Amino acid sequence: MKNIMNRLPGSVSATLILILCNAAFWFVFAVLTAVGAIQSLNALGAIRWIMAILAFGASGVLVGLGLLLSRRNRPAYYFGVMVLAVIALLSIADQVGLPDLVTLGASLAALVLMIKDRLWYLQPKNAALKQD
């Protein structure tokens, strides 16, 4: 039996990579925030810790989303569209810097690719196996 990665269309693989890169960004941001490496956040006190926890959570959600999307989980598709749209909106809701633009670009690119490939994500798994 073929490995599931052999069945993924290129644009779906690109989507998963973008989602995992976004997760890595949020993980790094969370670590940097937690250890106090971002000077502008150090003055925020407890809010710094809330931001770190939320960033860790976003990272975990994105990793889980990537795993579920690779398995064609139908609810994960809809949840993923929502999560990526929210991340994109929140990326421009504050002062926009280079990190915001990076997450905005990755989120929008993944979102566009997910919408483009919606039939692949929403198609039953057994139907895809019959086409191979």
JSON list of C-alpha atoms in Angstrom, two decimals:
[
{"chain": "A", "resi": 1, "resn": "MET", "atom": "CA", "xyz": [0.00, 0.00, 0.00]},
{"chain": "A", "resi": 2, "resn": "LYS", "atom": "CA", "xyz": [1.31, 3.42, -0.94]},
{"chain": "A", "resi": 3, "resn": "ASN", "atom": "CA", "xyz": [2.32, 5.93, 1.69]},
{"chain": "A", "resi": 4, "resn": "ILE", "atom": "CA", "xyz": [-0.34, 8.63, 2.15]},
{"chain": "A", "resi": 5, "resn": "MET", "atom": "CA", "xyz": [2.20, 11.33, 1.20]},
{"chain": "A", "resi": 6, "resn": "ASN", "atom": "CA", "xyz": [2.39, 9.73, -2.26]},
{"chain": "A", "resi": 7, "resn": "ARG", "atom": "CA", "xyz": [-1.33, 10.43, -2.71]},
{"chain": "A", "resi": 8, "resn": "LEU", "atom": "CA", "xyz": [-1.27, 14.11, -1.78]},
{"chain": "A", "resi": 9, "resn": "PRO", "atom": "CA", "xyz": [-1.54, 16.59, -4.63]},
{"chain": "A", "resi": 10, "resn": "GLY", "atom": "CA", "xyz": [1.34, 19.07, -4.72]},
{"chain": "A", "resi": 11, "resn": "SER", "atom": "CA", "xyz": [-0.83, 22.00, -3.67]},
{"chain": "A", "resi": 12, "resn": "VAL", "atom": "CA", "xyz": [-2.13, 20.04, -0.66]},
{"chain": "A", "resi": 13, "resn": "SER", "atom": "CA", "xyz": [1.45, 19.25, 0.36]},
{"chain": "A", "resi": 14, "resn": "ALA", "atom": "CA", "xyz": [2.29, 22.95, -0.01]},
{"chain": "A", "resi": 15, "resn": "THR", "atom": "CA", "xyz": [-0.69, 23.84, 2.19]},
{"chain": "A", "resi": 16, "resn": "LEU", "atom": "CA", "xyz": [0.43, 21.44, 4.90]},
{"chain": "A", "resi": 17, "resn": "ILE", "atom": "CA", "xyz": [3.97, 22.81, 4.76]},
{"chain": "A", "resi": 18, "resn": "LEU", "atom": "CA", "xyz": [2.67, 26.38, 5.07]},
{"chain": "A", "resi": 19, "resn": "ILE", "atom": "CA", "xyz": [0.51, 25.42, 8.04]},
{"chain": "A", "resi": 20, "resn": "LEU", "atom": "CA", "xyz": [3.44, 23.70, 9.75]},
{"chain": "A", "resi": 21, "resn": "CYS", "atom": "CA", "xyz": [5.73, 26.67, 9.05]},
{"chain": "A", "resi": 22, "resn": "ASN", "atom": "CA", "xyz": [3.10, 28.91, 10.60]},
{"chain": "A", "resi": 23, "resn": "ALA", "atom": "CA", "xyz": [2.99, 26.58, 13.62]},
{"chain": "A", "resi": 24, "resn": "ALA", "atom": "CA", "xyz": [6.79, 26.77, 13.90]},
{"chain": "A", "resi": 25, "resn": "PHE", "atom": "CA", "xyz": [6.64, 30.58, 13.80]},
{"chain": "A", "resi": 26, "resn": "TRP", "atom": "CA", "xyz": [4.10, 30.66, 16.63]},
{"chain": "A", "resi": 27, "resn": "PHE", "atom": "CA", "xyz": [6.13, 28.19, 18.66]},
{"chain": "A", "resi": 28, "resn": "VAL", "atom": "CA", "xyz": [9.30, 30.29, 18.29]},
{"chain": "A", "resi": 29, "resn": "PHE", "atom": "CA", "xyz": [7.35, 33.44, 19.13]},
{"chain": "A", "resi": 30, "resn": "ALA", "atom": "CA", "xyz": [5.94, 31.76, 22.25]},
{"chain": "A", "resi": 31, "resn": "VAL", "atom": "CA", "xyz": [9.38, 30.65, 23.42]},
{"chain": "A", "resi": 32, "resn": "LEU", "atom": "CA", "xyz": [10.91, 34.06, 22.78]},
{"chain": "A", "resi": 33, "resn": "THR", "atom": "CA", "xyz": [8.04, 35.73, 24.62]},
{"chain": "A", "resi": 34, "resn": "ALA", "atom": "CA", "xyz": [8.24, 33.34, 27.56]},
{"chain": "A", "resi": 35, "resn": "VAL", "atom": "CA", "xyz": [12.00, 33.79, 28.05]},
{"chain": "A", "resi": 36, "resn": "GLY", "atom": "CA", "xyz": [11.74, 37.57, 27.76]},
{"chain": "A", "resi": 37, "resn": "ALA", "atom": "CA", "xyz": [13.72, 37.87, 24.53]},
{"chain": "A", "resi": 38, "resn": "ILE", "atom": "CA", "xyz": [11.25, 40.33, 23.00]},
{"chain": "A", "resi": 39, "resn": "GLN", "atom": "CA", "xyz": [12.01, 43.58, 24.81]},
{"chain": "A", "resi": 40, "resn": "SER", "atom": "CA", "xyz": [8.79, 45.35, 23.86]},
{"chain": "A", "resi": 41, "resn": "LEU", "atom": "CA", "xyz": [6.74, 42.62, 25.56]},
{"chain": "A", "resi": 42, "resn": "ASN", "atom": "CA", "xyz": [8.73, 42.50, 28.79]},
{"chain": "A", "resi": 43, "resn": "ALA", "atom": "CA", "xyz": [7.07, 45.66, 30.09]},
{"chain": "A", "resi": 44, "resn": "LEU", "atom": "CA", "xyz": [3.62, 44.09, 29.74]},
{"chain": "A", "resi": 45, "resn": "GLY", "atom": "CA", "xyz": [4.00, 41.87, 32.81]},
{"chain": "A", "resi": 46, "resn": "ALA", "atom": "CA", "xyz": [1.31, 39.20, 33.01]},
{"chain": "A", "resi": 47, "resn": "ILE", "atom": "CA", "xyz": [0.07, 40.00, 29.51]},
{"chain": "A", "resi": 48, "resn": "ARG", "atom": "CA", "xyz": [3.42, 38.69, 28.22]},
{"chain": "A", "resi": 49, "resn": "TRP", "atom": "CA", "xyz": [2.61, 35.28, 29.71]},
{"chain": "A", "resi": 50, "resn": "ILE", "atom": "CA", "xyz": [-0.89, 35.31, 28.28]},
{"chain": "A", "resi": 51, "resn": "MET", "atom": "CA", "xyz": [0.59, 36.06, 24.85]},
{"chain": "A", "resi": 52, "resn": "ALA", "atom": "CA", "xyz": [3.10, 33.22, 25.24]},
{"chain": "A", "resi": 53, "resn": "ILE", "atom": "CA", "xyz": [0.37, 30.76, 26.24]},
{"chain": "A", "resi": 54, "resn": "LEU", "atom": "CA", "xyz": [-1.86, 31.83, 23.35]},
{"chain": "A", "resi": 55, "resn": "ALA", "atom": "CA", "xyz": [1.06, 31.48, 20.91]},
{"chain": "A", "resi": 56, "resn": "PHE", "atom": "CA", "xyz": [1.83, 27.98, 22.24]},
{"chain": "A", "resi": 57, "resn": "GLY", "atom": "CA", "xyz": [-1.85, 27.16, 21.80]},
{"chain": "A", "resi": 58, "resn": "ALA", "atom": "CA", "xyz": [-1.90, 28.49, 18.25]},
{"chain": "A", "resi": 59, "resn": "SER", "atom": "CA", "xyz": [1.15, 26.40, 17.44]},
{"chain": "A", "resi": 60, "resn": "GLY", "atom": "CA", "xyz": [-0.48, 23.26, 18.82]},
{"chain": "A", "resi": 61, "resn": "VAL", "atom": "CA", "xyz": [-3.74, 23.91, 16.99]},
{"chain": "A", "resi": 62, "resn": "LEU", "atom": "CA", "xyz": [-1.90, 24.40, 13.70]},
{"chain": "A", "resi": 63, "resn": "VAL", "atom": "CA", "xyz": [0.12, 21.18, 14.12]},
{"chain": "A", "resi": 64, "resn": "GLY", "atom": "CA", "xyz": [-3.06, 19.24, 14.92]},
{"chain": "A", "resi": 65, "resn": "LEU", "atom": "CA", "xyz": [-4.81, 20.87, 11.99]},
{"chain": "A", "resi": 66, "resn": "GLY", "atom": "CA", "xyz": [-2.00, 19.85, 9.65]},
{"chain": "A", "resi": 67, "resn": "LEU", "atom": "CA", "xyz": [-2.23, 16.24, 10.82]},
{"chain": "A", "resi": 68, "resn": "LEU", "atom": "CA", "xyz": [-6.01, 16.11, 10.48]},
{"chain": "A", "resi": 69, "resn": "LEU", "atom": "CA", "xyz": [-5.98, 17.78, 7.06]},
{"chain": "A", "resi": 70, "resn": "SER", "atom": "CA", "xyz": [-3.44, 15.26, 5.77]},
{"chain": "A", "resi": 71, "resn": "ARG", "atom": "CA", "xyz": [-5.99, 12.56, 6.70]},
{"chain": "A", "resi": 72, "resn": "ARG", "atom": "CA", "xyz": [-8.86, 14.34, 4.93]},
{"chain": "A", "resi": 73, "resn": "ASN", "atom": "CA", "xyz": [-10.78, 15.08, 8.09]},
{"chain": "A", "resi": 74, "resn": "ARG", "atom": "CA", "xyz": [-13.86, 16.95, 6.88]},
{"chain": "A", "resi": 75, "resn": "PRO", "atom": "CA", "xyz": [-14.48, 19.03, 10.07]},
{"chain": "A", "resi": 76, "resn": "ALA", "atom": "CA", "xyz": [-10.76, 19.93, 10.09]},
{"chain": "A", "resi": 77, "resn": "TYR", "atom": "CA", "xyz": [-11.17, 21.51, 6.67]},
{"chain": "A", "resi": 78, "resn": "TYR", "atom": "CA", "xyz": [-13.87, 23.91, 7.88]},
{"chain": "A", "resi": 79, "resn": "PHE", "atom": "CA", "xyz": [-12.03, 24.55, 11.14]},
{"chain": "A", "resi": 80, "resn": "GLY", "atom": "CA", "xyz": [-8.82, 25.16, 9.19]},
{"chain": "A", "resi": 81, "resn": "VAL", "atom": "CA", "xyz": [-10.44, 27.72, 6.92]},
{"chain": "A", "resi": 82, "resn": "MET", "atom": "CA", "xyz": [-11.74, 29.52, 10.00]},
{"chain": "A", "resi": 83, "resn": "VAL", "atom": "CA", "xyz": [-8.42, 29.37, 11.91]},
{"chain": "A", "resi": 84, "resn": "LEU", "atom": "CA", "xyz": [-6.35, 30.59, 8.97]},
{"chain": "A", "resi": 85, "resn": "ALA", "atom": "CA", "xyz": [-8.79, 33.44, 8.29]},
{"chain": "A", "resi": 86, "resn": "VAL", "atom": "CA", "xyz": [-8.68, 34.50, 11.96]},
{"chain": "A", "resi": 87, "resn": "ILE", "atom": "CA", "xyz": [-4.87, 34.36, 12.04]},
{"chain": "A", "resi": 88, "resn": "ALA", "atom": "CA", "xyz": [-4.72, 36.44, 8.86]},
{"chain": "A", "resi": 89, "resn": "LEU", "atom": "CA", "xyz": [-7.13, 39.03, 10.29]},
{"chain": "A", "resi": 90, "resn": "LEU", "atom": "CA", "xyz": [-5.32, 39.22, 13.63]},
{"chain": "A", "resi": 91, "resn": "SER", "atom": "CA", "xyz": [-1.98, 39.62, 11.82]},
{"chain": "A", "resi": 92, "resn": "ILE", "atom": "CA", "xyz": [-3.13, 43.02, 10.57]},
{"chain": "A", "resi": 93, "resn": "ALA", "atom": "CA", "xyz": [-5.13, 44.05, 13.64]},
{"chain": "A", "resi": 94, "resn": "ASP", "atom": "CA", "xyz": [-2.07, 45.41, 15.43]},
{"chain": "A", "resi": 95, "resn": "GLN", "atom": "CA", "xyz": [1.05, 47.26, 14.38]},
{"chain": "A", "resi": 96, "resn": "VAL", "atom": "CA", "xyz": [2.12, 45.47, 11.22]},
{"chain": "A", "resi": 97, "resn": "GLY", "atom": "CA", "xyz": [5.76, 44.45, 11.17]},
{"chain": "A", "resi": 98, "resn": "LEU", "atom": "CA", "xyz": [7.76, 41.85, 9.28]},
{"chain": "A", "resi": 99, "resn": "PRO", "atom": "CA", "xyz": [6.65, 38.92, 11.50]},
{"chain": "A", "resi": 100, "resn": "ASP", "atom": "CA", "xyz": [3.02, 39.93, 10.98]},
{"chain": "A", "resi": 101, "resn": "LEU", "atom": "CA", "xyz": [3.52, 40.03, 7.22]},
{"chain": "A", "resi": 102, "resn": "VAL", "atom": "CA", "xyz": [5.16, 36.59, 7.27]},
{"chain": "A", "resi": 103, "resn": "THR", "atom": "CA", "xyz": [2.26, 35.01, 9.17]},
{"chain": "A", "resi": 104, "resn": "LEU", "atom": "CA", "xyz": [-0.24, 36.91, 7.04]},
{"chain": "A", "resi": 105, "resn": "GLY", "atom": "CA", "xyz": [1.38, 35.63, 3.85]},
{"chain": "A", "resi": 106, "resn": "ALA", "atom": "CA", "xyz": [1.63, 32.03, 5.06]},
{"chain": "A", "resi": 107, "resn": "SER", "atom": "CA", "xyz": [-1.94, 32.05, 6.37]},
{"chain": "A", "resi": 108, "resn": "LEU", "atom": "CA", "xyz": [-3.43, 33.60, 3.24]},
{"chain": "A", "resi": 109, "resn": "ALA", "atom": "CA", "xyz": [-1.47, 31.32, 0.92]},
{"chain": "A", "resi": 110, "resn": "ALA", "atom": "CA", "xyz": [-2.57, 28.23, 2.87]},
{"chain": "A", "resi": 111, "resn": "LEU", "atom": "CA", "xyz": [-6.15, 29.51, 2.95]},
{"chain": "A", "resi": 112, "resn": "VAL", "atom": "CA", "xyz": [-6.24, 30.11, -0.81]},
{"chain": "A", "resi": 113, "resn": "LEU", "atom": "CA", "xyz": [-4.76, 26.66, -1.48]},
{"chain": "A", "resi": 114, "resn": "MET", "atom": "CA", "xyz": [-7.23, 25.01, 0.89]},
{"chain": "A", "resi": 115, "resn": "ILE", "atom": "CA", "xyz": [-10.15, 26.65, -0.88]},
{"chain": "A", "resi": 116, "resn": "LYS", "atom": "CA", "xyz": [-8.68, 25.69, -4.26]},
{"chain": "A", "resi": 117, "resn": "ASP", "atom": "CA", "xyz": [-8.36, 22.05, -3.15]},
{"chain": "A", "resi": 118, "resn": "ARG", "atom": "CA", "xyz": [-11.61, 21.88, -1.20]},
{"chain": "A", "resi": 119, "resn": "LEU", "atom": "CA", "xyz": [-12.89, 18.93, -3.23]},
{"chain": "A", "resi": 120, "resn": "TRP", "atom": "CA", "xyz": [-9.83, 16.89, -2.24]},
{"chain": "A", "resi": 121, "resn": "TYR", "atom": "CA", "xyz": [-10.37, 17.62, 1.46]},
{"chain": "A", "resi": 122, "resn": "LEU", "atom": "CA", "xyz": [-14.13, 17.06, 1.35]},
{"chain": "A", "resi": 123, "resn": "GLN", "atom": "CA", "xyz": [-14.11, 13.96, -0.84]},
{"chain": "A", "resi": 124, "resn": "PRO", "atom": "CA", "xyz": [-14.62, 10.69, 1.07]},
{"chain": "A", "resi": 125, "resn": "LYS", "atom": "CA", "xyz": [-11.36, 8.80, 1.68]},
{"chain": "A", "resi": 126, "resn": "ASN", "atom": "CA", "xyz": [-12.64, 5.66, -0.07]},
{"chain": "A", "resi": 127, "resn": "ALA", "atom": "CA", "xyz": [-13.45, 7.57, -3.25]},
{"chain": "A", "resi": 128, "resn": "ALA", "atom": "CA", "xyz": [-9.87, 8.76, -3.49]},
{"chain": "A", "resi": 129, "resn": "LEU", "atom": "CA", "xyz": [-8.51, 5.22, -3.11]},
{"chain": "A", "resi": 130, "resn": "LYS", "atom": "CA", "xyz": [-10.69, 4.03, -6.01]},
{"chain": "A", "resi": 131, "resn": "GLN", "atom": "CA", "xyz": [-9.29, 6.75, -8.30]},
{"chain": "A", "resi": 132, "resn": "ASP", "atom": "CA", "xyz": [-5.64, 5.67, -7.78]}
]
